[in-house]
Coordinates of C-alpha atoms in Angstrom, one line a residue:
Chain A
M1 CA -22.4 18.0 18.5
I2 CA -25.4 15.7 18.2
L3 CA -25.0 15.7 14.4
S4 CA -21.4 14.6 14.6
T5 CA -22.2 11.9 17.1
L6 CA -24.9 10.6 14.7
Q7 CA -22.5 10.8 11.8
A8 CA -19.9 8.8 13.8
G9 CA -22.6 6.3 14.7
A10 CA -23.6 5.9 11.0
A11 CA -20.0 5.5 9.9
T12 CA -19.4 2.8 12.5
G13 CA -22.7 1.1 11.5
L14 CA -21.5 1.2 7.9
L15 CA -18.2 -0.4 8.7
Y16 CA -19.9 -3.3 10.7
G17 CA -22.3 -3.6 7.8
L18 CA -19.3 -4.0 5.5
L19 CA -18.0 -6.7 7.8
D20 CA -21.4 -8.5 7.7
L21 CA -21.3 -8.3 3.9
W22 CA -17.8 -9.8 3.9
Y23 CA -19.0 -12.8 6.1
W24 CA -21.7 -13.3 3.4
V25 CA -19.1 -13.2 0.6
M26 CA -16.9 -15.7 2.4
T27 CA -19.9 -18.0 3.1
Q28 CA -20.7 -18.0 -0.6
A29 CA -17.0 -18.8 -1.4
W30 CA -17.2 -21.7 1.1
K31 CA -20.3 -23.0 -0.6
V32 CA -18.5 -23.0 -3.9
T33 CA -15.1 -24.3 -2.8
G34 CA -16.0 -26.3 0.3
L35 CA -12.8 -25.1 2.0
E36 CA -13.0 -25.8 5.7
M37 CA -11.0 -22.7 6.8
I38 CA -13.7 -20.4 5.5
S39 CA -16.8 -22.3 6.8
P40 CA -19.5 -20.1 8.3
E41 CA -18.6 -21.3 11.8
Y42 CA -15.2 -19.8 11.6
T43 CA -16.0 -16.1 11.3
F44 CA -12.6 -15.4 12.8
M45 CA -11.0 -16.8 9.7
H46 CA -13.3 -14.6 7.5
R47 CA -11.9 -11.6 9.4
A48 CA -8.4 -12.9 9.1
V49 CA -8.7 -13.2 5.4
L50 CA -10.2 -9.7 5.1
V51 CA -7.4 -8.3 7.2
G52 CA -4.8 -10.2 5.2
L53 CA -6.2 -8.9 1.9
C54 CA -6.1 -5.3 3.2
I55 CA -2.5 -5.8 4.3
G56 CA -1.7 -7.2 0.9
V57 CA -2.6 -3.9 -0.6
M58 CA -1.5 -1.2 1.9
A59 CA 1.8 -2.7 2.9
P60 CA 3.3 -3.0 -0.6
V61 CA 1.8 0.4 -1.8
I62 CA 3.5 2.2 1.1
G63 CA 6.5 -0.1 0.9
T64 CA 7.2 0.8 -2.7
F65 CA 7.8 4.4 -1.7
L66 CA 9.8 3.5 1.3
V67 CA 12.1 0.9 -0.5
H68 CA 12.9 3.4 -3.2
R69 CA 13.7 6.1 -0.7
Q70 CA 16.1 3.6 0.9
L71 CA 14.0 3.5 4.1
A72 CA 13.3 -0.2 4.0
L73 CA 14.0 -0.6 7.7
I74 CA 11.7 2.1 8.9
G75 CA 8.9 -0.5 9.2
D76 CA 11.0 -2.4 11.8
A77 CA 11.6 0.7 13.8
L78 CA 7.9 1.6 13.8
A79 CA 6.8 -1.9 14.6
H80 CA 8.9 -1.8 17.8
T81 CA 7.3 1.5 18.8
A82 CA 3.9 0.0 18.0
F83 CA 4.8 -2.7 20.4
A84 CA 5.4 0.0 23.0
G85 CA 2.0 1.4 22.1
V86 CA 0.4 -2.0 22.7
A87 CA 2.1 -2.1 26.1
V88 CA 0.8 1.4 26.9
G89 CA -2.7 0.2 26.0
L90 CA -2.5 -2.9 28.1
F91 CA -0.9 -0.9 31.0
L92 CA -3.7 1.7 30.9
N93 CA -6.3 -1.0 30.8
S94 CA -4.8 -2.8 33.7
V95 CA -3.9 0.2 35.9
L96 CA -6.8 2.6 35.1
M97 CA -9.4 -0.2 34.4
I98 CA -10.4 1.4 31.1
G99 CA -11.3 -0.5 28.0
V100 CA -9.1 1.2 25.3
S101 CA -8.0 -1.1 22.4
P102 CA -4.3 -1.7 22.5
Y103 CA -4.4 -1.2 18.7
L104 CA -5.6 2.4 19.1
T105 CA -2.8 3.2 21.6
A106 CA -0.4 1.5 19.1
V107 CA -1.6 3.8 16.3
V108 CA -1.1 6.9 18.5
V109 CA 2.4 5.9 19.7
A110 CA 3.6 4.7 16.3
V111 CA 2.5 7.9 14.6
I112 CA 4.3 10.0 17.3
A113 CA 7.3 7.8 16.8
A114 CA 7.2 8.2 13.0
L115 CA 7.2 12.0 13.4
C116 CA 10.1 11.7 15.9
I117 CA 12.1 9.8 13.3
E118 CA 11.5 12.7 10.8
L119 CA 12.2 15.4 13.4
I120 CA 15.5 13.8 14.5
S121 CA 16.5 13.6 10.8
E122 CA 15.5 17.2 10.2
T123 CA 17.0 18.8 13.2
T124 CA 20.2 16.9 13.5
D125 CA 22.7 15.9 10.8
A126 CA 22.2 12.3 11.6
Y127 CA 21.6 9.7 8.8
N128 CA 18.1 8.4 8.6
D129 CA 19.1 5.0 9.9
V130 CA 20.5 6.6 13.1
S131 CA 17.2 8.2 13.9
M132 CA 15.4 4.9 13.1
A133 CA 17.8 3.0 15.4
I134 CA 17.1 5.5 18.2
V135 CA 13.4 5.3 17.9
L136 CA 13.4 1.5 17.5
S137 CA 15.4 1.0 20.7
T138 CA 13.3 3.6 22.7
G139 CA 10.1 1.9 21.6
F140 CA 11.2 -1.6 22.6
A141 CA 12.7 -0.3 25.8
L142 CA 9.4 1.5 26.7
G143 CA 7.4 -1.6 25.8
S144 CA 9.5 -4.1 27.8
T145 CA 9.6 -1.7 30.8
L146 CA 5.9 -1.2 30.9
I147 CA 5.4 -5.0 30.7
S148 CA 7.8 -5.7 33.5
L149 CA 6.1 -3.1 35.7
N150 CA 2.9 -5.1 35.5
A151 CA 4.2 -8.7 35.1
G152 CA 1.9 -11.7 34.8
G153 CA -1.2 -10.9 32.9
L154 CA 0.5 -8.4 30.5
A155 CA 3.4 -10.7 29.6
V156 CA 1.0 -13.4 28.6
G157 CA -1.2 -11.0 26.6
I158 CA 1.8 -9.6 24.7
N159 CA 2.6 -12.8 22.8
Q160 CA -0.2 -12.4 20.3
Y161 CA 1.1 -8.9 19.4
L162 CA 4.7 -10.1 19.1
F163 CA 3.9 -13.0 16.8
G164 CA 0.4 -12.2 15.5
N165 CA -2.6 -14.5 15.6
L166 CA -5.3 -15.4 13.1
S167 CA -7.8 -16.3 15.7
T168 CA -7.6 -13.1 17.7
V169 CA -8.7 -10.7 15.0
S170 CA -11.9 -9.4 16.6
A171 CA -14.7 -7.6 14.8
D172 CA -13.6 -4.4 16.5
N173 CA -10.0 -4.9 15.3
A174 CA -11.2 -5.7 11.8
V175 CA -13.1 -2.4 11.7
I176 CA -10.1 -0.5 13.0
L177 CA -8.1 -2.0 10.1
L178 CA -10.8 -1.1 7.6
V179 CA -10.5 2.6 8.8
L180 CA -6.7 2.5 8.6
F181 CA -6.9 0.9 5.1
A182 CA -9.3 3.6 3.9
I183 CA -7.1 6.4 5.3
I184 CA -3.9 5.0 3.6
V185 CA -5.5 4.2 0.2
V186 CA -7.2 7.6 0.0
T187 CA -4.2 9.6 1.1
V188 CA -1.9 7.8 -1.4
A189 CA -4.4 8.2 -4.2
I190 CA -4.6 11.9 -3.5
T191 CA -0.9 12.6 -3.1
R192 CA 0.5 10.0 -5.5
N193 CA 2.1 12.6 -7.8
Q194 CA 3.9 14.4 -5.0
L195 CA 5.0 11.1 -3.2
L196 CA 6.4 9.8 -6.5
Y197 CA 8.3 13.0 -7.2
V198 CA 9.7 13.2 -3.7
T199 CA 10.7 9.6 -3.8
F200 CA 12.5 9.8 -7.1
D201 CA 14.2 13.2 -6.9
E202 CA 13.9 15.1 -3.6
T203 CA 15.7 18.3 -4.8
A204 CA 13.7 18.5 -8.1
A205 CA 10.5 18.0 -6.1
A206 CA 11.5 20.9 -3.8
V207 CA 12.3 23.1 -6.9
A208 CA 8.9 22.1 -8.3
G209 CA 7.3 23.7 -5.3
F210 CA 6.4 20.6 -3.3
S211 CA 7.0 20.6 0.5
V212 CA 9.4 17.7 0.8
T213 CA 9.3 17.9 4.6
W214 CA 5.6 17.5 4.7
Y215 CA 5.4 14.7 2.2
N216 CA 8.1 12.8 4.1
R217 CA 6.1 13.3 7.3
I218 CA 2.9 12.0 5.6
M219 CA 4.9 9.0 4.3
V220 CA 6.2 8.0 7.7
M221 CA 2.8 8.5 9.4
L222 CA 1.2 6.3 6.8
T223 CA 3.9 3.7 7.4
A224 CA 3.0 3.8 11.1
L225 CA -0.7 3.1 10.2
V226 CA 0.3 0.1 8.0
V227 CA 2.5 -1.3 10.7
V228 CA -0.2 -1.2 13.3
G229 CA -2.8 -2.5 10.9
A230 CA -0.7 -5.4 9.7
M231 CA 0.5 -6.2 13.3
Q232 CA -2.6 -8.2 14.1
I233 CA -1.7 -11.0 11.8
M234 CA 2.0 -10.5 11.2
G235 CA 3.1 -9.7 14.7
V236 CA 5.6 -6.9 15.7
I237 CA 8.6 -9.0 14.7
L238 CA 7.6 -9.7 11.1
V239 CA 5.4 -6.9 10.1
A240 CA 8.1 -4.9 8.3
A241 CA 8.7 -7.8 5.9
M242 CA 5.4 -7.1 4.1
L243 CA 6.6 -3.5 3.5
V244 CA 9.8 -4.7 1.9
V245 CA 9.8 -8.3 0.5
P246 CA 7.0 -8.0 -2.1
V247 CA 8.4 -4.7 -3.3
A248 CA 11.8 -6.2 -3.7
G249 CA 10.3 -8.9 -5.8
A250 CA 8.3 -6.5 -7.9
T251 CA 11.4 -4.4 -8.6
Q252 CA 12.9 -7.4 -10.3
L253 CA 10.0 -7.9 -12.6
S254 CA 8.7 -4.4 -13.4
R255 CA 9.8 -1.7 -15.8
S256 CA 7.6 1.1 -14.7
F257 CA 6.7 2.5 -11.3
R258 CA 3.0 1.9 -11.8
E259 CA 3.7 -1.7 -12.9
S260 CA 5.9 -2.2 -9.8
I261 CA 3.0 -1.2 -7.5
F262 CA 0.6 -3.6 -9.1
V263 CA 3.1 -6.5 -9.2
S264 CA 4.0 -5.9 -5.5
I265 CA 0.4 -6.0 -4.5
A266 CA -0.1 -9.3 -6.5
L267 CA 2.9 -10.9 -4.8
A268 CA 1.8 -9.7 -1.4
E269 CA -1.8 -11.0 -1.8
L270 CA -0.4 -14.3 -3.0
A271 CA 1.9 -14.5 0.0
V272 CA -0.9 -13.6 2.4
L273 CA -3.5 -16.0 1.0
L274 CA -1.1 -18.9 0.7
G275 CA 0.4 -18.1 4.1
I276 CA -3.0 -18.0 5.9
G277 CA -4.1 -21.2 4.2
V278 CA -0.9 -23.1 5.1
A279 CA -0.8 -21.7 8.6
Y280 CA -4.4 -22.8 9.2
Y281 CA -4.0 -26.4 8.0
A282 CA -0.5 -26.8 9.4
E283 CA -1.5 -25.0 12.7
A284 CA 1.5 -22.8 12.4
T285 CA 1.9 -19.0 13.1
A286 CA 0.5 -17.1 10.2
G287 CA 3.0 -14.2 10.3
G288 CA 6.0 -16.6 9.9
V289 CA 4.4 -18.6 7.1
I290 CA 3.3 -15.5 5.2
V291 CA 6.8 -14.1 5.3
L292 CA 8.4 -17.5 4.2
V293 CA 6.0 -17.6 1.2
A294 CA 6.8 -13.9 0.4
V295 CA 10.5 -14.7 0.5
A296 CA 10.0 -17.8 -1.7
L297 CA 8.1 -15.6 -4.2
Y298 CA 10.9 -13.0 -4.0
G299 CA 13.4 -15.8 -5.0
C300 CA 11.2 -16.8 -7.9
S301 CA 10.9 -13.1 -9.0
V302 CA 14.7 -12.7 -9.0
A303 CA 15.0 -15.8 -11.2
V304 CA 12.3 -14.7 -13.6
G305 CA 13.7 -11.2 -13.7
K306 CA 17.1 -12.5 -14.7
L307 CA 15.5 -14.7 -17.4
L308 CA 13.5 -11.8 -18.7
D309 CA 16.7 -9.7 -18.9
R310 CA 18.4 -12.3 -21.0
L311 CA 15.5 -12.7 -23.3
G312 CA 15.0 -8.9 -23.5
P313 CA 15.7 -6.9 -26.7
E314 CA 19.4 -6.9 -27.5
S315 CA 19.3 -3.9 -29.9
S316 CA 19.1 -0.5 -28.3
P317 CA 17.1 2.3 -30.1
T318 CA 19.2 5.2 -31.3
V319 CA 18.8 8.7 -30.0
A320 CA 16.8 10.8 -32.5
P321 CA 18.0 14.3 -33.6
I322 CA 17.1 17.2 -31.4
Q323 CA 14.0 19.1 -32.6
A324 CA 13.2 22.8 -32.4
D325 CA 10.0 23.8 -30.8
D326 CA 7.4 24.2 -33.6
D327 CA 5.0 25.8 -31.2
T328 CA 7.2 28.8 -30.4
T329 CA 8.1 29.4 -34.0
G330 CA 4.5 29.4 -34.9
D331 CA 3.6 32.0 -32.4
Chain B
M1 CA 10.8 50.3 -17.1
T2 CA 13.3 47.4 -16.9
E3 CA 12.2 43.8 -16.9
T4 CA 12.4 41.9 -13.5
P5 CA 15.5 39.7 -13.5
V6 CA 14.8 36.0 -13.4
V7 CA 17.5 35.5 -10.7
D8 CA 18.5 38.3 -8.4
L9 CA 21.1 37.8 -5.7
D10 CA 21.9 41.0 -3.8
G11 CA 24.8 41.0 -1.3
V12 CA 24.3 37.3 -0.5
T13 CA 26.4 35.6 2.2
F14 CA 25.8 32.1 3.3
G15 CA 27.7 29.5 5.4
Y16 CA 26.8 26.0 6.7
T17 CA 29.0 26.9 9.7
Q18 CA 30.6 30.1 10.9
T19 CA 32.8 30.2 7.8
P20 CA 30.9 31.6 4.8
V21 CA 30.9 29.4 1.6
I22 CA 29.5 32.4 -0.3
E23 CA 30.4 35.9 0.6
D24 CA 28.7 39.1 -0.5
I25 CA 27.7 38.0 -4.0
S26 CA 25.5 40.1 -6.2
I27 CA 24.4 38.6 -9.5
T28 CA 21.4 39.1 -11.7
V29 CA 20.4 36.8 -14.5
D30 CA 17.9 38.3 -17.0
A31 CA 15.3 36.5 -19.0
G32 CA 16.8 34.6 -22.0
E33 CA 20.4 34.6 -20.7
Y34 CA 22.6 31.6 -21.1
A35 CA 25.0 31.7 -18.2
A36 CA 27.4 29.4 -16.5
V37 CA 28.8 29.4 -13.0
V38 CA 32.3 27.9 -13.0
G39 CA 34.9 27.4 -10.2
P40 CA 37.0 24.9 -8.4
N41 CA 35.6 22.1 -6.1
G42 CA 34.3 23.6 -2.9
S43 CA 34.0 27.1 -4.4
G44 CA 30.3 27.3 -3.5
K45 CA 28.8 26.8 -7.0
S46 CA 26.1 24.3 -5.9
T47 CA 25.4 26.4 -2.8
L48 CA 24.9 29.4 -5.0
M49 CA 22.4 27.4 -7.1
K50 CA 20.5 26.3 -4.0
L51 CA 20.3 29.9 -2.8
A52 CA 19.1 31.1 -6.2
L53 CA 16.4 28.4 -6.3
G54 CA 15.3 29.1 -2.7
L55 CA 16.4 25.7 -1.4
L56 CA 18.6 27.6 1.1
S57 CA 18.1 31.0 2.7
P58 CA 20.9 33.6 2.7
D59 CA 22.5 34.5 6.1
D60 CA 22.8 38.0 4.7
G61 CA 21.5 39.8 1.6
S62 CA 18.5 38.8 -0.5
A63 CA 17.8 36.2 -3.1
R64 CA 14.9 36.7 -5.5
L65 CA 13.4 34.6 -8.2
F66 CA 11.2 36.3 -10.8
G67 CA 11.0 39.2 -8.4
D68 CA 9.7 37.2 -5.4
P69 CA 11.8 36.1 -2.4
A70 CA 13.4 32.8 -3.5
A71 CA 12.8 31.0 -0.3
S72 CA 9.0 31.5 -0.4
F73 CA 8.8 31.2 -4.2
D74 CA 6.2 28.5 -4.9
D75 CA 5.5 28.7 -8.7
G76 CA 7.4 25.5 -9.5
Q77 CA 5.9 25.6 -13.0
R78 CA 8.4 28.2 -14.0
L79 CA 11.5 26.2 -12.9
G80 CA 13.3 23.2 -14.4
Y81 CA 16.1 21.5 -12.5
V82 CA 18.6 18.9 -13.7
A83 CA 20.9 17.4 -11.1
Q84 CA 24.3 15.8 -11.4
H85 CA 23.8 12.1 -12.0
A86 CA 20.1 12.9 -11.5
S87 CA 19.4 10.5 -8.7
A88 CA 18.9 7.7 -11.3
T89 CA 21.6 5.5 -9.8
K90 CA 18.8 4.1 -7.7
A91 CA 17.5 0.8 -8.8
M92 CA 14.0 2.2 -9.0
P93 CA 11.7 0.8 -11.7
I94 CA 10.6 3.8 -13.5
T95 CA 10.3 4.5 -17.2
V96 CA 11.6 7.5 -19.1
R97 CA 8.0 8.6 -19.8
E98 CA 7.1 8.4 -16.1
V99 CA 10.1 10.7 -15.3
V100 CA 9.2 13.2 -18.0
K101 CA 5.6 13.1 -16.7
M102 CA 6.8 14.6 -13.4
G103 CA 7.4 17.8 -15.2
R104 CA 3.6 18.2 -15.4
F105 CA 3.1 17.6 -11.7
P106 CA 3.4 21.3 -10.7
H107 CA 0.7 22.0 -13.3
V108 CA -1.8 19.3 -12.4
G109 CA -1.3 19.2 -8.6
F110 CA -3.3 16.4 -7.1
S111 CA -5.1 15.4 -10.4
G112 CA -4.1 13.0 -13.1
L113 CA -2.6 14.1 -16.4
S114 CA -5.1 15.2 -19.1
T115 CA -4.7 14.2 -22.8
T116 CA -3.1 17.6 -23.4
D117 CA -0.6 17.0 -20.6
W118 CA 0.3 13.6 -22.1
E119 CA 0.7 15.3 -25.5
I120 CA 3.1 17.8 -23.9
V121 CA 5.1 14.9 -22.3
D122 CA 5.4 13.1 -25.7
R123 CA 6.4 16.3 -27.5
A124 CA 9.1 16.9 -24.9
L125 CA 10.4 13.4 -25.4
E126 CA 10.4 14.0 -29.2
R127 CA 12.2 17.2 -28.9
V128 CA 15.2 15.7 -27.0
G129 CA 15.2 12.7 -29.4
M130 CA 14.2 10.2 -26.8
S131 CA 10.8 9.0 -28.0
A132 CA 12.2 5.6 -28.8
F133 CA 13.3 5.2 -25.2
A134 CA 10.0 6.3 -23.6
D135 CA 9.1 2.9 -22.2
R136 CA 12.6 2.0 -21.2
R137 CA 13.6 1.9 -17.5
I138 CA 15.7 5.0 -16.7
T139 CA 18.4 2.9 -15.2
Q140 CA 19.0 1.2 -18.5
L141 CA 20.0 4.5 -20.2
S142 CA 23.5 5.9 -20.6
G143 CA 24.5 9.0 -18.7
G144 CA 23.9 11.3 -21.7
Q145 CA 20.5 9.7 -22.5
R146 CA 19.4 10.0 -18.9
Q147 CA 20.3 13.7 -18.8
R148 CA 18.3 14.3 -22.0
A149 CA 15.3 12.6 -20.3
F150 CA 15.7 15.1 -17.4
I151 CA 15.9 18.0 -19.8
A152 CA 12.6 16.6 -21.3
R153 CA 11.1 16.7 -17.8
A154 CA 11.9 20.4 -17.6
L155 CA 10.5 21.0 -21.1
A156 CA 7.3 19.1 -20.2
G157 CA 7.0 21.5 -17.2
E158 CA 7.3 24.4 -19.7
A159 CA 10.0 25.9 -17.5
E160 CA 11.2 29.5 -18.1
L161 CA 14.4 29.0 -16.1
L162 CA 16.4 25.8 -16.5
V163 CA 19.0 25.2 -13.8
L164 CA 21.6 22.5 -14.3
D165 CA 24.0 21.3 -11.6
E166 CA 27.1 19.8 -13.3
P167 CA 24.9 17.8 -15.7
T168 CA 27.7 16.3 -17.8
V169 CA 29.6 14.6 -14.9
G170 CA 30.2 11.0 -16.0
V171 CA 28.8 11.5 -19.5
D172 CA 30.9 10.5 -22.5
A173 CA 32.4 13.2 -24.7
E174 CA 30.2 12.6 -27.7
S175 CA 27.1 12.7 -25.6
V176 CA 28.3 15.9 -23.9
A177 CA 28.6 17.6 -27.3
S178 CA 25.1 16.7 -28.3
F179 CA 23.8 17.6 -24.9
Y180 CA 25.3 21.1 -25.3
D181 CA 23.7 21.3 -28.8
L182 CA 20.4 20.7 -27.1
L183 CA 21.0 23.5 -24.5
D184 CA 22.1 25.9 -27.3
L185 CA 18.8 25.2 -29.1
L186 CA 16.8 25.8 -25.9
S187 CA 18.7 29.0 -25.3
A188 CA 18.0 30.2 -28.8
E189 CA 14.3 29.5 -28.2
G190 CA 14.4 31.9 -25.2
I191 CA 14.7 29.7 -22.2
T192 CA 16.9 31.2 -19.5
I193 CA 19.7 28.8 -18.6
L194 CA 21.8 28.8 -15.5
L195 CA 24.5 26.1 -15.6
I196 CA 26.9 25.0 -12.9
E197 CA 29.8 23.4 -14.7
H198 CA 33.3 22.1 -14.2
D199 CA 34.0 21.4 -17.9
L200 CA 35.5 24.8 -18.8
S201 CA 36.0 24.1 -22.5
A202 CA 32.3 23.1 -23.0
V203 CA 31.3 26.2 -21.1
T204 CA 33.4 28.7 -23.1
D205 CA 32.3 27.2 -26.4
H206 CA 28.6 27.4 -25.7
V207 CA 27.4 29.9 -23.1
D208 CA 27.2 33.7 -23.5
R209 CA 28.1 34.6 -20.0
V210 CA 30.5 33.1 -17.5
I211 CA 30.5 33.7 -13.7
C212 CA 33.7 32.5 -12.1
L213 CA 33.3 31.8 -8.4
N214 CA 35.4 30.9 -5.5
R215 CA 33.5 32.2 -2.4
T216 CA 33.3 35.6 -4.1
V217 CA 32.9 36.4 -7.8
Y218 CA 36.2 36.5 -9.7
F219 CA 34.8 37.1 -13.1
D220 CA 31.4 38.0 -14.5
G221 CA 31.2 38.7 -18.2
P222 CA 31.1 37.3 -21.8
A223 CA 32.6 33.9 -22.4
E224 CA 35.2 35.2 -24.9
T225 CA 36.6 37.7 -22.4
F226 CA 36.7 35.1 -19.7
V227 CA 39.1 32.9 -21.8
Q228 CA 41.5 35.8 -22.1
S229 CA 41.3 37.0 -18.5
D230 CA 43.4 35.7 -15.6
A231 CA 40.2 35.1 -13.5
L232 CA 40.6 31.3 -13.7
D233 CA 44.1 31.3 -12.4
R234 CA 43.1 33.7 -9.6
A235 CA 40.0 31.7 -8.6
F236 CA 41.8 28.3 -8.7
G237 CA 44.9 29.8 -7.2
A238 CA 42.8 30.9 -4.2
V239 CA 42.1 27.2 -3.5
S240 CA 45.7 26.2 -3.4
V241 CA 46.5 29.2 -1.0
K242 CA 43.6 28.1 1.2

């Protein structure tokens, strides 16, 4: 018990240490570039950039699997339930006077909702989008009901969650995001083979001995974590765009799956950094600007993709003759 | 002592609703056999395949794979599966080599592929004559080329049993012929092949054993005998009566 408390303390210390290291990196970058938005006085911007960079990796990585499973809208459904989770957190804080972070309640509610989407699909004959629509509506209904029960303070506080806000990324929230980021990246790195197989050919993956049900559940739970993590900057309404738009762009430009993941990350990072920059100087909402930049990049990707197709090799290789297995004949 | 059959269905009955799609079917497929399941649309061919592979559990009777209950069979290394259209209608950016690589996933689990695994992948591509297409997007291939890529995936997995669910649907006649040449070669090398097929002429020209199905088995025997029998009329006639 004491040991685990110490370990938890050490892990938390490490995460805040990482955050301090990031402040230092940003300060050095400010010294080189002289950019006002990352000056040492604005540590909230340092945190916003860190959160943005993490979103730029985890959203397209998970989004790549979702888009190619034709689950592009699941992010929207989970974002609305994450909104319910935020409302639950604010409600508990207000009624029970406890200091739980609304992001943590959002994680819990979104993960439960993610599993509900899968369970509805597994236990009924409904299409996936039907279960998503049910969970989306329930989430938003729960959120709006809780807020209306405790009007005034809650309704004002909810705005930052709906639209996202660069300046409200606290150190605690940045640390929560780092934890979510680590969970997502490590899980995908470990299960990448299985997730790819299930995404590409569910039946063949089942024949190969992989539990399609469990990998689907893992995928939706990871999506819930991405949504909550990205919600801080993007806001509930636009968070799903980061799961879909960079991936759609990368699909136009890439030949292989591996390439598509890296290209989607590059597009997402570009959108996040440009978006945060423009939002800061134009005093606009970051989430909206990031999505507009991402959509512009998608438009460019479509144009470049078409051009590459035209310039591509016209001649097609021919199929070579079938070969007998030398190894078996040699045995 | 007799060898354990690769596929062993014993008195299998299955229905998605109260009405059975498959009724009291007993079939065994032994190692090295080259067998085809034929029958009209809705005759339960694909359901039979799913039962044999353990993707569905029988309502009655037992389904075994390599001697173990099919539903709990987890040695994916021994199985290769090629679907109709093979899901590649998706606009997913994935190369032929990446698809064939998946054949190694049951072997490597959570790890990356070793040099030996990559050599096996490249050899599988070579065997089906698709090396020149390795870095092409799978969506850019013709139906016949795509199905070769999926055979290569099964070869890369070193599968002992290859199950194909109407693999030549939408594939041009010339490609169908060379696709069957490939299956003939694999059969000659000892791989057990269970084929679900609607193209009767292709089946009777190539496979050794035909199982004609329409809810129950109408014929089970050598391909030559099947052509001369009236099983086809009876099986297809059963549809029009229903």
